[in-house]
PDB file of C-alpha atoms in Angstrom:
ATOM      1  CA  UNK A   1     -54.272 101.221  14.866  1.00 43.00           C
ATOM      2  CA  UNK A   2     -52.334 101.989  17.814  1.00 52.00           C
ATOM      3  CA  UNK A   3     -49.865  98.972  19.315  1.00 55.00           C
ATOM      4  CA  UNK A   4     -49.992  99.349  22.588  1.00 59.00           C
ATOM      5  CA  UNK A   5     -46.770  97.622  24.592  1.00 66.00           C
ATOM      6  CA  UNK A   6     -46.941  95.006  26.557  1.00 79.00           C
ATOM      7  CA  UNK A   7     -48.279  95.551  29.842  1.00 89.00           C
ATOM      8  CA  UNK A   8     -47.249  93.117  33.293  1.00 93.00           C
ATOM      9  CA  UNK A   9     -50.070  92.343  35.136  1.00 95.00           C
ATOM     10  CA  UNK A  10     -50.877  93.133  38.717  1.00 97.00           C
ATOM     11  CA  UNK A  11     -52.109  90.177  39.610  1.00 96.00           C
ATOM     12  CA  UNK A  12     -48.679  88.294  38.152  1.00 96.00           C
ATOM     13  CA  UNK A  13     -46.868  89.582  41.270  1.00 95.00           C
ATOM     14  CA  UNK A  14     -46.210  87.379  44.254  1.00 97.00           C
ATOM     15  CA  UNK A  15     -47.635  90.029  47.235  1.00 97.00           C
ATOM     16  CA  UNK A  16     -46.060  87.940  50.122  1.00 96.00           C
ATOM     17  CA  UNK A  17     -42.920  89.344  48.310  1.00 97.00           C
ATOM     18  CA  UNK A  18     -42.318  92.597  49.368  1.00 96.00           C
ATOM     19  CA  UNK A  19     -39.332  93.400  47.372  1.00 95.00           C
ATOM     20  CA  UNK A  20     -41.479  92.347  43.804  1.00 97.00           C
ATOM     21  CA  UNK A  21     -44.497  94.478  45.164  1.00 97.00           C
ATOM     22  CA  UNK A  22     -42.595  98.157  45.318  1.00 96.00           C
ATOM     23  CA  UNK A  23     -40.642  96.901  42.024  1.00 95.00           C
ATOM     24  CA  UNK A  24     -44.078  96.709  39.685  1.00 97.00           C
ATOM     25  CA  UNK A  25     -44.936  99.477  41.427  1.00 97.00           C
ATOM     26  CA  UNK A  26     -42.274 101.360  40.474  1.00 94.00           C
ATOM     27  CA  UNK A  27     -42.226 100.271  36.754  1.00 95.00           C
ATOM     28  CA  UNK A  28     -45.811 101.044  36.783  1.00 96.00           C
ATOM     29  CA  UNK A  29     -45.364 104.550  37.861  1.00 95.00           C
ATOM     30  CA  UNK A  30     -42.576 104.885  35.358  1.00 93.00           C
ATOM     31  CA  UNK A  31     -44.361 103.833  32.385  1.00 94.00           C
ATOM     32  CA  UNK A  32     -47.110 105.935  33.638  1.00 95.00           C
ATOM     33  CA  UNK A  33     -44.993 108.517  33.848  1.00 94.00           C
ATOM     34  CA  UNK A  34     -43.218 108.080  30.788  1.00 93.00           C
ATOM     35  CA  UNK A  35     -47.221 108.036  28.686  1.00 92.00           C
ATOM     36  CA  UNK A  36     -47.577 111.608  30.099  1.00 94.00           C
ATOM     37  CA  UNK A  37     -49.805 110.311  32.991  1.00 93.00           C
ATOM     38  CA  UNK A  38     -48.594 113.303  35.719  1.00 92.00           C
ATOM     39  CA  UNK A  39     -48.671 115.994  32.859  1.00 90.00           C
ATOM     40  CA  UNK A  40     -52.161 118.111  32.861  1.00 87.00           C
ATOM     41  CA  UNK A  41     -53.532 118.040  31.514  1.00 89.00           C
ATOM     42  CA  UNK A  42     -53.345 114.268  30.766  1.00 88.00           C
ATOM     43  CA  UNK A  43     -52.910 113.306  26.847  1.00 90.00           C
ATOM     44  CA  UNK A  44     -55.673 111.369  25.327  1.00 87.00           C
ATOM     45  CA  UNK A  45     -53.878 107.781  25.759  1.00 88.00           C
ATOM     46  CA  UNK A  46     -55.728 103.998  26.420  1.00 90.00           C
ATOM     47  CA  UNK A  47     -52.583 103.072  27.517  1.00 93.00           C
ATOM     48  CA  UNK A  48     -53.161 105.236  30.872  1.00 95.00           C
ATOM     49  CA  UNK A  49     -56.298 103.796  31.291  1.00 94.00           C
ATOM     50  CA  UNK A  50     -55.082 100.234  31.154  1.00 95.00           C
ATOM     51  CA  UNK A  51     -51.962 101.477  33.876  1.00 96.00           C
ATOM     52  CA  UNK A  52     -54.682 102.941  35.750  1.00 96.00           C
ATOM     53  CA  UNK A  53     -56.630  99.599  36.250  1.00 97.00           C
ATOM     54  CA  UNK A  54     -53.515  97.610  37.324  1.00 97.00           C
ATOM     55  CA  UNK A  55     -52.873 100.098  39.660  1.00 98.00           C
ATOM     56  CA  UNK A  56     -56.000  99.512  41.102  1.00 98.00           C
ATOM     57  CA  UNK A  57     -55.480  95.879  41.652  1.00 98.00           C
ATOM     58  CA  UNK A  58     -52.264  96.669  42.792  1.00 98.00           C
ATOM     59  CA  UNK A  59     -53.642  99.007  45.598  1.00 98.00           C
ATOM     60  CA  UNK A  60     -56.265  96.325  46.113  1.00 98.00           C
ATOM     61  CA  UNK A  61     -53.638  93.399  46.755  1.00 98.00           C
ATOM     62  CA  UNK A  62     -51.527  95.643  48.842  1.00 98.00           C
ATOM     63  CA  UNK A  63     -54.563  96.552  51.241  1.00 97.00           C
ATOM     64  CA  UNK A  64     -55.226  92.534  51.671  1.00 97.00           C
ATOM     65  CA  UNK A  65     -51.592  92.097  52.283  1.00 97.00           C
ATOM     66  CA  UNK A  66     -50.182  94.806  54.185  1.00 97.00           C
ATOM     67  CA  UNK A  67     -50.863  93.232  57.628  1.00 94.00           C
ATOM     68  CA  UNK A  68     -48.327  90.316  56.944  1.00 95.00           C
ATOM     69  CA  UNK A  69     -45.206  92.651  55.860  1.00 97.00           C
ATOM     70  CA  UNK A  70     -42.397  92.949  57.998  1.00 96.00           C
ATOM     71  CA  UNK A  71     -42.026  96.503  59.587  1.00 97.00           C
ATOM     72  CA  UNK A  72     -39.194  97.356  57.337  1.00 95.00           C
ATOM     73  CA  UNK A  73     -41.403  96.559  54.140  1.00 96.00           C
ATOM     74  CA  UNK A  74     -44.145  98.506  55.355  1.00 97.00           C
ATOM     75  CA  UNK A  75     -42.468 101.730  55.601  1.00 96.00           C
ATOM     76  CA  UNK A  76     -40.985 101.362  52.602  1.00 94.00           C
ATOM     77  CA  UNK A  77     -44.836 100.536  50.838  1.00 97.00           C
ATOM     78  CA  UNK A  78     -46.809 103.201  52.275  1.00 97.00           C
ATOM     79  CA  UNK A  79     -45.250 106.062  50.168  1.00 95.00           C
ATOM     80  CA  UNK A  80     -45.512 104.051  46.985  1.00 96.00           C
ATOM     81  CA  UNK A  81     -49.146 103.144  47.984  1.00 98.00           C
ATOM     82  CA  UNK A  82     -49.662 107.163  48.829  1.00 97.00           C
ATOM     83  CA  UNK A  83     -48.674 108.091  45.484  1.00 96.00           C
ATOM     84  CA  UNK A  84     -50.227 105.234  43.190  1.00 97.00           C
ATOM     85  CA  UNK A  85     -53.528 105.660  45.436  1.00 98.00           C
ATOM     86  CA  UNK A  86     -53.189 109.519  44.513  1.00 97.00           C
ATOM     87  CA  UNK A  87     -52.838 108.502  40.852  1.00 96.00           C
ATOM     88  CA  UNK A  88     -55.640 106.561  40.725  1.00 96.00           C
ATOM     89  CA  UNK A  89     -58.028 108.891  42.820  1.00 96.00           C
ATOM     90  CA  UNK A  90     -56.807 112.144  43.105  1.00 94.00           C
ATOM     91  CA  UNK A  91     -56.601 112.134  46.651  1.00 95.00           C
ATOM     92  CA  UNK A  92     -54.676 110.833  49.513  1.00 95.00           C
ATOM     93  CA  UNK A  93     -55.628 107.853  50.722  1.00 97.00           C
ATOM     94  CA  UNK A  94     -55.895 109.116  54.687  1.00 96.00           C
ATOM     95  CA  UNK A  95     -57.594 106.509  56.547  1.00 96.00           C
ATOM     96  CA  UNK A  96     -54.596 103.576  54.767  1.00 97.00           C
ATOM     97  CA  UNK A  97     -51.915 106.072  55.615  1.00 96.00           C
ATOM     98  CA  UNK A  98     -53.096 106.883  59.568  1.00 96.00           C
ATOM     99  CA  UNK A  99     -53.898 103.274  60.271  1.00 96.00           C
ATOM    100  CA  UNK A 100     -51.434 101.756  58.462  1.00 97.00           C
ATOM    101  CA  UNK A 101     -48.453 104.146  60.603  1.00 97.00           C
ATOM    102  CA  UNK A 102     -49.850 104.006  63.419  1.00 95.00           C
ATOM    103  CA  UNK A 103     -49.861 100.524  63.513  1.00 96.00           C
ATOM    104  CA  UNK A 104     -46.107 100.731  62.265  1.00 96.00           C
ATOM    105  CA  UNK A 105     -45.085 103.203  65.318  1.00 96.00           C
ATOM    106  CA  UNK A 106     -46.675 100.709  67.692  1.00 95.00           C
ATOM    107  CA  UNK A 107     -44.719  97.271  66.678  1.00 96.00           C
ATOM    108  CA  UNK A 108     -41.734  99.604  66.756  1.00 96.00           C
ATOM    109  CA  UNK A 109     -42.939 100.647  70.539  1.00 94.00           C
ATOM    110  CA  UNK A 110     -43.140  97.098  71.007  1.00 95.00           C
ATOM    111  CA  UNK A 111     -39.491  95.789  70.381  1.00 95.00           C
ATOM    112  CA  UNK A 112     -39.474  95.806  66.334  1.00 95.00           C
ATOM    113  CA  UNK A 113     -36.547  97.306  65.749  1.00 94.00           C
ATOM    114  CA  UNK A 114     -36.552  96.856  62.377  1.00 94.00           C
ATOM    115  CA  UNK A 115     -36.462 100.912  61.057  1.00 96.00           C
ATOM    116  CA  UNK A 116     -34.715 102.802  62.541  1.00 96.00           C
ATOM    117  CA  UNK A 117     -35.853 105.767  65.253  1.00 97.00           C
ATOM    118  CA  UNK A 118     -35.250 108.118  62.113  1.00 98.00           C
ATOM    119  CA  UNK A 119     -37.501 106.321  59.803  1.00 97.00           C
ATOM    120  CA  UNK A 120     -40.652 106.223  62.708  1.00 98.00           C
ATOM    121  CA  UNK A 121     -39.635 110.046  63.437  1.00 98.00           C
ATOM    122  CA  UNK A 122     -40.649 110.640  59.863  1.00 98.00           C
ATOM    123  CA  UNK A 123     -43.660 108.833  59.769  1.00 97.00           C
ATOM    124  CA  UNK A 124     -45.202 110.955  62.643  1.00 97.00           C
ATOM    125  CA  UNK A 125     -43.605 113.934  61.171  1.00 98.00           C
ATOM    126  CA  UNK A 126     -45.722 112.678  57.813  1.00 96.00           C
ATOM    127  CA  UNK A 127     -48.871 112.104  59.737  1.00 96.00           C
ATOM    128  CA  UNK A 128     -48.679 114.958  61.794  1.00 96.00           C
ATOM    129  CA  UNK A 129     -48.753 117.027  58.207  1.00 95.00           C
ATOM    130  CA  UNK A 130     -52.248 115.593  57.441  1.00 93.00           C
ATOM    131  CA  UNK A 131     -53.686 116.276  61.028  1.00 93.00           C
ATOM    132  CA  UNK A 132     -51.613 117.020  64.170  1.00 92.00           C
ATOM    133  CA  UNK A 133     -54.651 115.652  66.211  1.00 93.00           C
ATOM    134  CA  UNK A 134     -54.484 111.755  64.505  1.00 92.00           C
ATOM    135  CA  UNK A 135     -51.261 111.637  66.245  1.00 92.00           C
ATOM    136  CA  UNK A 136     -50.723 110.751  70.259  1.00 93.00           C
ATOM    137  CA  UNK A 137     -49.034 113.533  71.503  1.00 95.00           C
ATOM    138  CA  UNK A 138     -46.007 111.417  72.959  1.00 95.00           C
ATOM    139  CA  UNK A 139     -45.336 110.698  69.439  1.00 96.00           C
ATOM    140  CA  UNK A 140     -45.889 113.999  68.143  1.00 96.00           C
ATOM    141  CA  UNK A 141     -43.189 115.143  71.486  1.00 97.00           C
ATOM    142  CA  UNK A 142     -40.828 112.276  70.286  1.00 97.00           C
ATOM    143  CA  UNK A 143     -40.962 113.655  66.622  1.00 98.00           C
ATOM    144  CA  UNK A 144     -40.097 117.336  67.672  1.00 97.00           C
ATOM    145  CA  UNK A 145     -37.473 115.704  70.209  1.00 98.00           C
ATOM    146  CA  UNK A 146     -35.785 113.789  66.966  1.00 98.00           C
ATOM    147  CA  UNK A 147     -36.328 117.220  64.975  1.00 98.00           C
ATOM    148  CA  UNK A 148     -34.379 118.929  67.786  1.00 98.00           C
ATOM    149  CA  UNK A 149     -31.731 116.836  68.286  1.00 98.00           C
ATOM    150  CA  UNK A 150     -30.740 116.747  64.427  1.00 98.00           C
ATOM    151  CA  UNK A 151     -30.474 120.043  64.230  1.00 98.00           C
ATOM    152  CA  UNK A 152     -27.963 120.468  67.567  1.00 97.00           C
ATOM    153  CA  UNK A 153     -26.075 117.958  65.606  1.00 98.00           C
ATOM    154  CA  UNK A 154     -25.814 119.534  62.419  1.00 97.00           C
ATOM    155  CA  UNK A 155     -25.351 123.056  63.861  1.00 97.00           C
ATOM    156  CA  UNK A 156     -22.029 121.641  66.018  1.00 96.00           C
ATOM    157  CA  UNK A 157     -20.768 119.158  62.737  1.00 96.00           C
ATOM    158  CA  UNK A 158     -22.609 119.728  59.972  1.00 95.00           C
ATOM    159  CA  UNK A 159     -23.100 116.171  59.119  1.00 97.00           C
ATOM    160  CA  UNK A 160     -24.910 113.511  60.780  1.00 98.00           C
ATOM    161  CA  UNK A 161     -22.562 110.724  61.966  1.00 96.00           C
ATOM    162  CA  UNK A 162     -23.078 107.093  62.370  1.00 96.00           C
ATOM    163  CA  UNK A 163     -25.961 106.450  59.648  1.00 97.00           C
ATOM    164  CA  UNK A 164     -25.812 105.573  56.021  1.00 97.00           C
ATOM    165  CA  UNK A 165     -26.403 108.203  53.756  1.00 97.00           C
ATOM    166  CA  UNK A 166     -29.467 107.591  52.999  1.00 96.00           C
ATOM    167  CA  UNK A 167     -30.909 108.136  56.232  1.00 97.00           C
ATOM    168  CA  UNK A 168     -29.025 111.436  56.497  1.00 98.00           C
ATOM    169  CA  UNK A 169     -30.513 112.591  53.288  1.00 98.00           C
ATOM    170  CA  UNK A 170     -34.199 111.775  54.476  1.00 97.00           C
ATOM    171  CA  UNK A 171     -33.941 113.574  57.926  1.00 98.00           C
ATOM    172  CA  UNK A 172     -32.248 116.785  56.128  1.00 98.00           C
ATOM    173  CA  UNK A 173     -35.121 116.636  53.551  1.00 98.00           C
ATOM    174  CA  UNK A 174     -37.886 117.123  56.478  1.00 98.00           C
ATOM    175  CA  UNK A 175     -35.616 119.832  58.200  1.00 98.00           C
ATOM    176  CA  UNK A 176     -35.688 121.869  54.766  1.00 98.00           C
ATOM    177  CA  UNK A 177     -39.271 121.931  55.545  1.00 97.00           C
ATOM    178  CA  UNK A 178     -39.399 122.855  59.117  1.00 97.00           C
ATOM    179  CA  UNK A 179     -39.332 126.306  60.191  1.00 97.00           C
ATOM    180  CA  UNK A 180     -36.591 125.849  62.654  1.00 97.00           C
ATOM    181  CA  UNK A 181     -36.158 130.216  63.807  1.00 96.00           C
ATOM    182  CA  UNK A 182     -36.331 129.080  67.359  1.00 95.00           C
ATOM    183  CA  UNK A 183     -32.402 126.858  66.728  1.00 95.00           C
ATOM    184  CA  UNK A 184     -31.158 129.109  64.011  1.00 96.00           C
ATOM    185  CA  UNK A 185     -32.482 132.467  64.240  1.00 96.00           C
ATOM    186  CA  UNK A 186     -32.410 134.803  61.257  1.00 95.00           C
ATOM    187  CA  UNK A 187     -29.571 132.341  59.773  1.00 95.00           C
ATOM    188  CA  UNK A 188     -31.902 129.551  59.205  1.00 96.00           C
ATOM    189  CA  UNK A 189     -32.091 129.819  55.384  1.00 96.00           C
ATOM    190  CA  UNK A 190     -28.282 129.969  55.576  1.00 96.00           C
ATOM    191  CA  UNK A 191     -27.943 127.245  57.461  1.00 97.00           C
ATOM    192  CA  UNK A 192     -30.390 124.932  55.554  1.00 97.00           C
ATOM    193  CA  UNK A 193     -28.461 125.724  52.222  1.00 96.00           C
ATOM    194  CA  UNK A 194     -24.867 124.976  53.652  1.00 96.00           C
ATOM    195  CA  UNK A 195     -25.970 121.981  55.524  1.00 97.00           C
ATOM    196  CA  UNK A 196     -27.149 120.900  51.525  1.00 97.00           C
ATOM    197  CA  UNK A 197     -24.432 121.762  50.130  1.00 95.00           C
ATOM    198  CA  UNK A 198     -22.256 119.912  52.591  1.00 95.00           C
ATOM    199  CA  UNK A 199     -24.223 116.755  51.413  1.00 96.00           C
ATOM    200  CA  UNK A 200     -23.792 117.061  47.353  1.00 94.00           C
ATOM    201  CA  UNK A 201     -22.512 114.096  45.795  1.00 93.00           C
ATOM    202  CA  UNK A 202     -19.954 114.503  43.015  1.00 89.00           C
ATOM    203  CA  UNK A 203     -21.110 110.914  41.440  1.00 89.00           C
ATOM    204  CA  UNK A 204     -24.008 109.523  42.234  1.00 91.00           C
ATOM    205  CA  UNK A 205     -23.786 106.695  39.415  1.00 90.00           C
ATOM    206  CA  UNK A 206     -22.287 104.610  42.745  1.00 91.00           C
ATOM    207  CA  UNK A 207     -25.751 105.272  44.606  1.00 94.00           C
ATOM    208  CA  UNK A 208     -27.867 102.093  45.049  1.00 92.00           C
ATOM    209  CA  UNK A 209     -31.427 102.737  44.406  1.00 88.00           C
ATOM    210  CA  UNK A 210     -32.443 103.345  47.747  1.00 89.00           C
ATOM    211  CA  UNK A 211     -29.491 106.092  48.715  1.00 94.00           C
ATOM    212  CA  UNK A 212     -30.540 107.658  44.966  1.00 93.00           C
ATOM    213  CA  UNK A 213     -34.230 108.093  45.877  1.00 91.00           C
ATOM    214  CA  UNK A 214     -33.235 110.104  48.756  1.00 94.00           C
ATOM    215  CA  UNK A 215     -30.250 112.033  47.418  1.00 96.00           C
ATOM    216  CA  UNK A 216     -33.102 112.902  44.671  1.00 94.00           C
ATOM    217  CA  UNK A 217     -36.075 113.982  46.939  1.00 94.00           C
ATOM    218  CA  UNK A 218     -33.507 115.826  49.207  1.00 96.00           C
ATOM    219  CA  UNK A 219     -32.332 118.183  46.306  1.00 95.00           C
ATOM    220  CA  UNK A 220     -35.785 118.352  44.705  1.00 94.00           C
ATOM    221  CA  UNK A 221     -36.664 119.694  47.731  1.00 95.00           C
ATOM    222  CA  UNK A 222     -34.285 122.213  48.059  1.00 96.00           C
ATOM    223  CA  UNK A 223     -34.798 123.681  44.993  1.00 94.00           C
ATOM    224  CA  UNK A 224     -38.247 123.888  45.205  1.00 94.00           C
ATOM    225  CA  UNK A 225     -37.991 125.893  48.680  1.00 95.00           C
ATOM    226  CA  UNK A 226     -34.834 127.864  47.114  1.00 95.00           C
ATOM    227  CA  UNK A 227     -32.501 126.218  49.096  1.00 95.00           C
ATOM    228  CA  UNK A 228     -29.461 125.506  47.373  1.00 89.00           C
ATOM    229  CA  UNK A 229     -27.341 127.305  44.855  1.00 75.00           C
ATOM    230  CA  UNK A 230     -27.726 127.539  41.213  1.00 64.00           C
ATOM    231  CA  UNK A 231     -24.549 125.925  40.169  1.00 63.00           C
ATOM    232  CA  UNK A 232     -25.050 122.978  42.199  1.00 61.00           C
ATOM    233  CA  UNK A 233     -28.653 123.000  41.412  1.00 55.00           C
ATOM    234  CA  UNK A 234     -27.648 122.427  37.569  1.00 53.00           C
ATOM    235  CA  UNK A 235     -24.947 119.810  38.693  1.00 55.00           C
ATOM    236  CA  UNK A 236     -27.034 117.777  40.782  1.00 59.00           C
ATOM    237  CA  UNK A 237     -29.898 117.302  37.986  1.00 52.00           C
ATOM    238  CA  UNK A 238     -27.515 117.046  35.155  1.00 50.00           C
ATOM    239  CA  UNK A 239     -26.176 114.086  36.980  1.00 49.00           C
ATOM    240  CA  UNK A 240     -29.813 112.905  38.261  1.00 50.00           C
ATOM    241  CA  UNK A 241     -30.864 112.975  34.457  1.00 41.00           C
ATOM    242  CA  UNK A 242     -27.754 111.088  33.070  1.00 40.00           C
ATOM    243  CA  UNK A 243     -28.275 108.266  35.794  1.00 42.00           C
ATOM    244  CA  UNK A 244     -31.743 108.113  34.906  1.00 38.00           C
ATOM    245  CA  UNK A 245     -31.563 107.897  31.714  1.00 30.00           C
TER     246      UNK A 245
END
């Protein structure tokens, strides 16, 4: 008989805790992970079906809750509801992720200052992915406006100036993506790949979690669109595995 581990319980966690909510969810994930759960196909394995059902309750809680976050929490919830949602139903849960930023880039609008212009450039930036039309187009024009001035910046210094790393890391992640000919011409591969380079960290042991999900997604990103050289490709996920681990 198999012994399956012990397993925390959605409904254990304290939702009006925003800090507790995006920690399960990230063990969750990780033990999900960790069972095989984003390999296809999947292995033949109660325990995912068990994950599975917390995640539901999780999603379910978070939906009831999501209204009373602060602004800050929110952003930092809707990509790890996006991706459990996704987990449990294959899909991406549109009509949460529309409403739920919209309503986000509005209490900014409103005097909420707290995320930063960066963080509500990349939420249209996100939306506009799905469907340019769900988006006002004066926050469509403030995205590209963002978009545009990063890139004069980056072109004249080559690092952004003034915000923490982490930030810096999650606006050069959505430039990888962009095509940006019209500001770079021909060099724009060039550019993307020295601009990546310039922002490899020799130890990221000394990377609190939130600086080390972005370091990660930025140079996941760059490999997968060919954007940074082998050698420092190898060193970045030899040191991304070790800190894991």
């Amino acid at each position: 008989m198999t012994h399956l581990p012990d397993i925390i319980s959605a409904d254990s966690i304290d939702y009006a805790n925003a800090s507790e909510v995006i920690a399960y969810q990230r063990w969750l994930v990780s033990v999900y992970q960790s069972e095989g759960g984003l390999n296809y196909p999947q292995p033949a394995s109660p325990l995912l079906r068990i994950l599975e059902n917390e995640a539901l309750r999780w999603l379910q809680s978070v939906e009831a809750s999501i209204e009373e976050y602060r602004l800050a929490d929110i952003a930092a919830i809707i990509p790890a509801y996006d991706l459990t949602y996704r987990i449990c139903h294959h899909r991406p849960p549109l009509r949460f992720l529309k409403d739920t930023r919209l309503k986000a880039i509005n209490r900014w609008l409103k005097g909420d200052k707290s995320i930063t212009a960066t963080t509500v450039a990349l939420m249209i930036a996100d939306q506009i992915d799905i469907d340019i039309n769900s988006i006002d187009r004066r926050f469509a024009l403030f995205y590209f406006e963002q978009l545009s001035k990063w890139t004069r910046e980056l072109q004249i210094h080559r690092r952004f100036s003034g915000i923490p790393l982490s930030e810096a890391c999650n606006r050069l992640r959505r430039m990888l993506k962009e095509n940006l000919s019209a500001s770079l011409g021909s060099r724009q591969d060039e550019m993307k790949r020295q601009w990546v380079n310039d922002y490899i960290v020799d130890d990221i042991s000394a990377l609190d979690p939130t600086t080390l999900d972005a370091y990660t997604s930025l140079m996941l990103t760059a490999t997968t669109l060919n954007l940074i050289d082998t050698t420092v490709q190898t060193s970045a996920f030899k040191c991304q595995t070790t800190n894991i681990a």
